[in-house]
Every structure is written in C-alpha cells, then in structure tokens.
Tab-separated table of C-alpha atoms in Angstrom:
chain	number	residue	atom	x	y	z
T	387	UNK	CA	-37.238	5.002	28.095
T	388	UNK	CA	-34.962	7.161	29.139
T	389	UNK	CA	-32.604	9.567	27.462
T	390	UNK	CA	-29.599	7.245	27.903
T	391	UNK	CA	-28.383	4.000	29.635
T	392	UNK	CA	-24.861	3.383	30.876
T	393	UNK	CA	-23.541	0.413	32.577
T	394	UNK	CA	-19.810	-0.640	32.918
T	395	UNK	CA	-19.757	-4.610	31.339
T	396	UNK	CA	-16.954	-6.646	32.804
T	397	UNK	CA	-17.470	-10.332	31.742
T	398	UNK	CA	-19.573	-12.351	29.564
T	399	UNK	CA	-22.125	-13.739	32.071
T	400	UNK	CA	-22.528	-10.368	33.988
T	401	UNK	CA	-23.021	-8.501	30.547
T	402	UNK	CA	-25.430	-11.042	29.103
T	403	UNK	CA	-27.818	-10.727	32.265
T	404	UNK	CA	-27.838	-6.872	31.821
T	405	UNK	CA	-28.426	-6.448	28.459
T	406	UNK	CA	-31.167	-9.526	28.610
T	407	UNK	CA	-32.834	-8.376	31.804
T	408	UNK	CA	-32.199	-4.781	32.203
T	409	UNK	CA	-31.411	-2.710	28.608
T	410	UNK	CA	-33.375	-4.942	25.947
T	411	UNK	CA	-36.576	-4.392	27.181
T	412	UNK	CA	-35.917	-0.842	27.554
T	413	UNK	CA	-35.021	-0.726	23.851
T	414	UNK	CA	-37.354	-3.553	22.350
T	415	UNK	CA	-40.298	-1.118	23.877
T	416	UNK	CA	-38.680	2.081	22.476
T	417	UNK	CA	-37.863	0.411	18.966
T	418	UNK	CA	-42.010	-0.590	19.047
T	419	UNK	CA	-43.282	2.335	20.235
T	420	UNK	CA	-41.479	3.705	16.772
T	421	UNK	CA	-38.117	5.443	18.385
T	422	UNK	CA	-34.948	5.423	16.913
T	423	UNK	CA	-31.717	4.729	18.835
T	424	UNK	CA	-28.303	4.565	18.629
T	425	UNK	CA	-26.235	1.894	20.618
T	426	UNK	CA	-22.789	3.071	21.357
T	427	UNK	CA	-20.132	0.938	22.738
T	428	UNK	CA	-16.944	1.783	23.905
T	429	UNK	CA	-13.817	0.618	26.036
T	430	UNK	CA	-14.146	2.113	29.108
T	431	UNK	CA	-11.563	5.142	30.088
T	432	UNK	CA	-9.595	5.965	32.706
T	433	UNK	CA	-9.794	4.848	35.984
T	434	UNK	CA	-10.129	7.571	38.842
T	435	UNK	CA	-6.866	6.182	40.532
T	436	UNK	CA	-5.207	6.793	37.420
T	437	UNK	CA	-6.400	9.941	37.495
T	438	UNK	CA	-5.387	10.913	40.891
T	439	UNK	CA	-1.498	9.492	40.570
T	440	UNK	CA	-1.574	11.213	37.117
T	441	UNK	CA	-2.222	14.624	39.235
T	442	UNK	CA	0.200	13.408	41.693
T	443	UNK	CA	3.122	12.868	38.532
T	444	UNK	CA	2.003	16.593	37.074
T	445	UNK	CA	2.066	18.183	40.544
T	446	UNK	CA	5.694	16.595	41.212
T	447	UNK	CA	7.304	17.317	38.082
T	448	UNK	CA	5.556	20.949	37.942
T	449	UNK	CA	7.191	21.510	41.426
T	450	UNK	CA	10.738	20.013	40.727
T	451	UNK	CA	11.360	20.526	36.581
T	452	UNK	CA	12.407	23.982	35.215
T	453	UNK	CA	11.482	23.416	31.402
T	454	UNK	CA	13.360	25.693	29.202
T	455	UNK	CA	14.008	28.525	31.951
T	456	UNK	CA	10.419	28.439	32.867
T	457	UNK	CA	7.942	26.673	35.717
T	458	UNK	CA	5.106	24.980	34.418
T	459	UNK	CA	1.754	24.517	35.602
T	460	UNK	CA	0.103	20.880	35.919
T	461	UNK	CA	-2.344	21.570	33.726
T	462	UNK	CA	0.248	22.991	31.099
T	463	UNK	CA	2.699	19.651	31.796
T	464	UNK	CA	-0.119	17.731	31.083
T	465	UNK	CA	-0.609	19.196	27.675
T	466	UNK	CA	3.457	18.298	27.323
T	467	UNK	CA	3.008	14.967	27.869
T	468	UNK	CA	-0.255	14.311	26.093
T	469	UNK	CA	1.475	15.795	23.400
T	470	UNK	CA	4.508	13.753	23.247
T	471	UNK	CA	2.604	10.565	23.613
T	472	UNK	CA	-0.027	11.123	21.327
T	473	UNK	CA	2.552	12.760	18.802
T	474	UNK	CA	-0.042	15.676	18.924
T	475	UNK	CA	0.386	18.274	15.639
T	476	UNK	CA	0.000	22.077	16.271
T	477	UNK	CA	-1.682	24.592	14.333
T	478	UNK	CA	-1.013	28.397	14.315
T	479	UNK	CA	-3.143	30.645	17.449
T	480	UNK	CA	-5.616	33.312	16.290
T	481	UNK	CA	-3.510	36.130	18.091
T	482	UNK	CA	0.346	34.447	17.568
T	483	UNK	CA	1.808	31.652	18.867
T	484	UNK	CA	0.651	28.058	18.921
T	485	UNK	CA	-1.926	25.858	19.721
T	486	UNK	CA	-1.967	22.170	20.193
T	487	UNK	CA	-4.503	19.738	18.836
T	488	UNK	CA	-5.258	17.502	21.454
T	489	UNK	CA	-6.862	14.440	23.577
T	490	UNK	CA	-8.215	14.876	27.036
T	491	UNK	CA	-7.002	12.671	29.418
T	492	UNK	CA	-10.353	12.206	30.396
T	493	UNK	CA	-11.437	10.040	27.163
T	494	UNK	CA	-8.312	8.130	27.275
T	495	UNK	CA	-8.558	3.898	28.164
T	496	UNK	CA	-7.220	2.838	30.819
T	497	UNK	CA	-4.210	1.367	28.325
T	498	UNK	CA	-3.546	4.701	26.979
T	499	UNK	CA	-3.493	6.203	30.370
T	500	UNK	CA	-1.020	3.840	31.852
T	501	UNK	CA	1.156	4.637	28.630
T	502	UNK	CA	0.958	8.375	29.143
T	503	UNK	CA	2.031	7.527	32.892
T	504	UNK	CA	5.232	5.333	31.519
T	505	UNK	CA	6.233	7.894	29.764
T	506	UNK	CA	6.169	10.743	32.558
T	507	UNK	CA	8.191	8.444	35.076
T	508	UNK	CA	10.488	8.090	32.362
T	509	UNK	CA	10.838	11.506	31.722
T	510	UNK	CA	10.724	12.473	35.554
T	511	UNK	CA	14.208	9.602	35.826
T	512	UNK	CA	15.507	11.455	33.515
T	513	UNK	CA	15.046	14.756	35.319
T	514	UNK	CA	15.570	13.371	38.675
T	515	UNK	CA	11.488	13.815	39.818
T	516	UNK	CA	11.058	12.206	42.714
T	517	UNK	CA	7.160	11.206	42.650
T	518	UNK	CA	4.861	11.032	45.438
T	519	UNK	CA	2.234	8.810	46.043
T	520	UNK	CA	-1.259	9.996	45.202
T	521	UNK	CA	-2.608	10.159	48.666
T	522	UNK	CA	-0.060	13.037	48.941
T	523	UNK	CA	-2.343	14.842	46.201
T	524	UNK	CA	-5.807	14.354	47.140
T	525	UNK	CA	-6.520	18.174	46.500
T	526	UNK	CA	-5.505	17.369	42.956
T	527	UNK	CA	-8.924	14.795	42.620
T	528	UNK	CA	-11.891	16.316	42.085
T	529	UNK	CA	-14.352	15.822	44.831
T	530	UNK	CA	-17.185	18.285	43.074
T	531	UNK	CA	-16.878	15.984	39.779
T	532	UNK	CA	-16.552	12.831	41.843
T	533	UNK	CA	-12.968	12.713	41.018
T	534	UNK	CA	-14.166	12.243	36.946
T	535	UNK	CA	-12.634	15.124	35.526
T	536	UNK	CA	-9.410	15.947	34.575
T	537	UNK	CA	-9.146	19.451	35.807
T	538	UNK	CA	-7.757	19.101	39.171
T	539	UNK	CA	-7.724	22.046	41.262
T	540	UNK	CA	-8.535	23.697	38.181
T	541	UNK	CA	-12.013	22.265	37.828
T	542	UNK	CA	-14.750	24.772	37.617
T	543	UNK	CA	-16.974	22.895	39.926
T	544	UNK	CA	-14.452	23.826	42.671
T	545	UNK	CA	-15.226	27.133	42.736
C-alpha cells in the first residue's frame, strides 16, 4: 500500500463504491500484513476559484486602499483580513514589533473561505474598491502549484 490515499467524496453512493472497491482492500491488506494506519477525514478546503477571486479581491484593494498612510501588499492584506475574520491574537516579534498567529487560507473550507470573501467586499464598499473579476488576475493563480497554493505571485515555485 501506498504511503497515502486521497480521494474527494461527494455523495453517499459515489463514496460507498470507493471506499468498498478502491481504499478497503488497500487497508484490509495493510491492517493483515500487520501495518498500522491512521484514517483521516476532513471537509474539503478551498476551491481553486475561490482562490483565484480571493487574489483578484487582495490585488484590487492592495491597488486602490491606502491603510493608515501606507500601501499594502496582497499578501500583507491577506493577513488583515484573515485576521479580522478569524479574530486572530498577536504575540510579541523576536526583534520588536508584532506577529500574528494565524490560518492559511489554504486549509480553510470552502464555508470559511466564502466568509473571509464577505467580509473583504464589505470592507472594499466601504472603501469604495471596485473589484475585478478573477480572469483579470490570472497571474495571481499559481500555475507551478496547479493553482493550490495560496502564495500568488509570491509562490516559490514561480521562480
């Protein structure tokens, strides 16, 4: 058997047949050949159009919101927002300053993801951001990753 075995589940009938056909025998002839395993099961996360229009919303209100007399990156908007939606705490830095404590938006469901996205078109109506549509950003996906990470044109696999 292999290391590890992922499939997505989306209803009963299509999950039954994979676990019955495809992972159980895996695992009954691990489990007799005297492995141990560990099942894990989890919602799934975020979807990679989320992922793009959320690169699309940091992008936009990067380019059009001066916050506090300064320009923020996407990357650093994205830690506002996670922040403010996940009612992140801080902690003291090593050298001075700050440092939030924090969720990637990469592990976030889909739910949680279309909450943090609420909450920056609210706050973009509020600043008068006018978004774009994600097809305007596609150099904010990540091609190298598949468009799974949440680096945007900060992933490392870019360069």
């Amino acid at each position: 058997m292999t290391n590890q075995i992922r499939v997505r589940l989306y209803d009963a009938i299509q999950a039954h047949t994979v676990i019955k056909h495809e992972i159980w025998p895996k695992v009954k002839s691990a489990l007799q050949s005297g492995q141990r395993l560990i099942l894990e099961v989890k919602t799934e996360t975020r979807s990679l159009e989320q992922n793009r229009r959320l690169w699309a919303m940091l992008t936009d209100v990067s380019e059009q919101v001066d916050w506090h007399g300064r320009q923020l990156t996407p990357e650093e908007w994205k830690h506002v927002f996670t922040a403010a939606l996940t009612k992140q705490d801080s902690v003291p830095g090593l050298d001075g300053g700050f440092v939030v404590l924090g969720k990637s938006t990469s592990k976030m469901t889909k739910v949680e993801m279309s909450e943090l996205q609420e909450l920056m078109a609210a706050f973009g109506a509020q600043q008068g951001v006018k978004f774009s549509e994600p097809t305007d950003y596609e150099e904010n996906s990540c091609p190298p990753c598949n468009n799974d990470c949440d680096q945007g044109r900060n992933c490392p696999a870019r360069k």
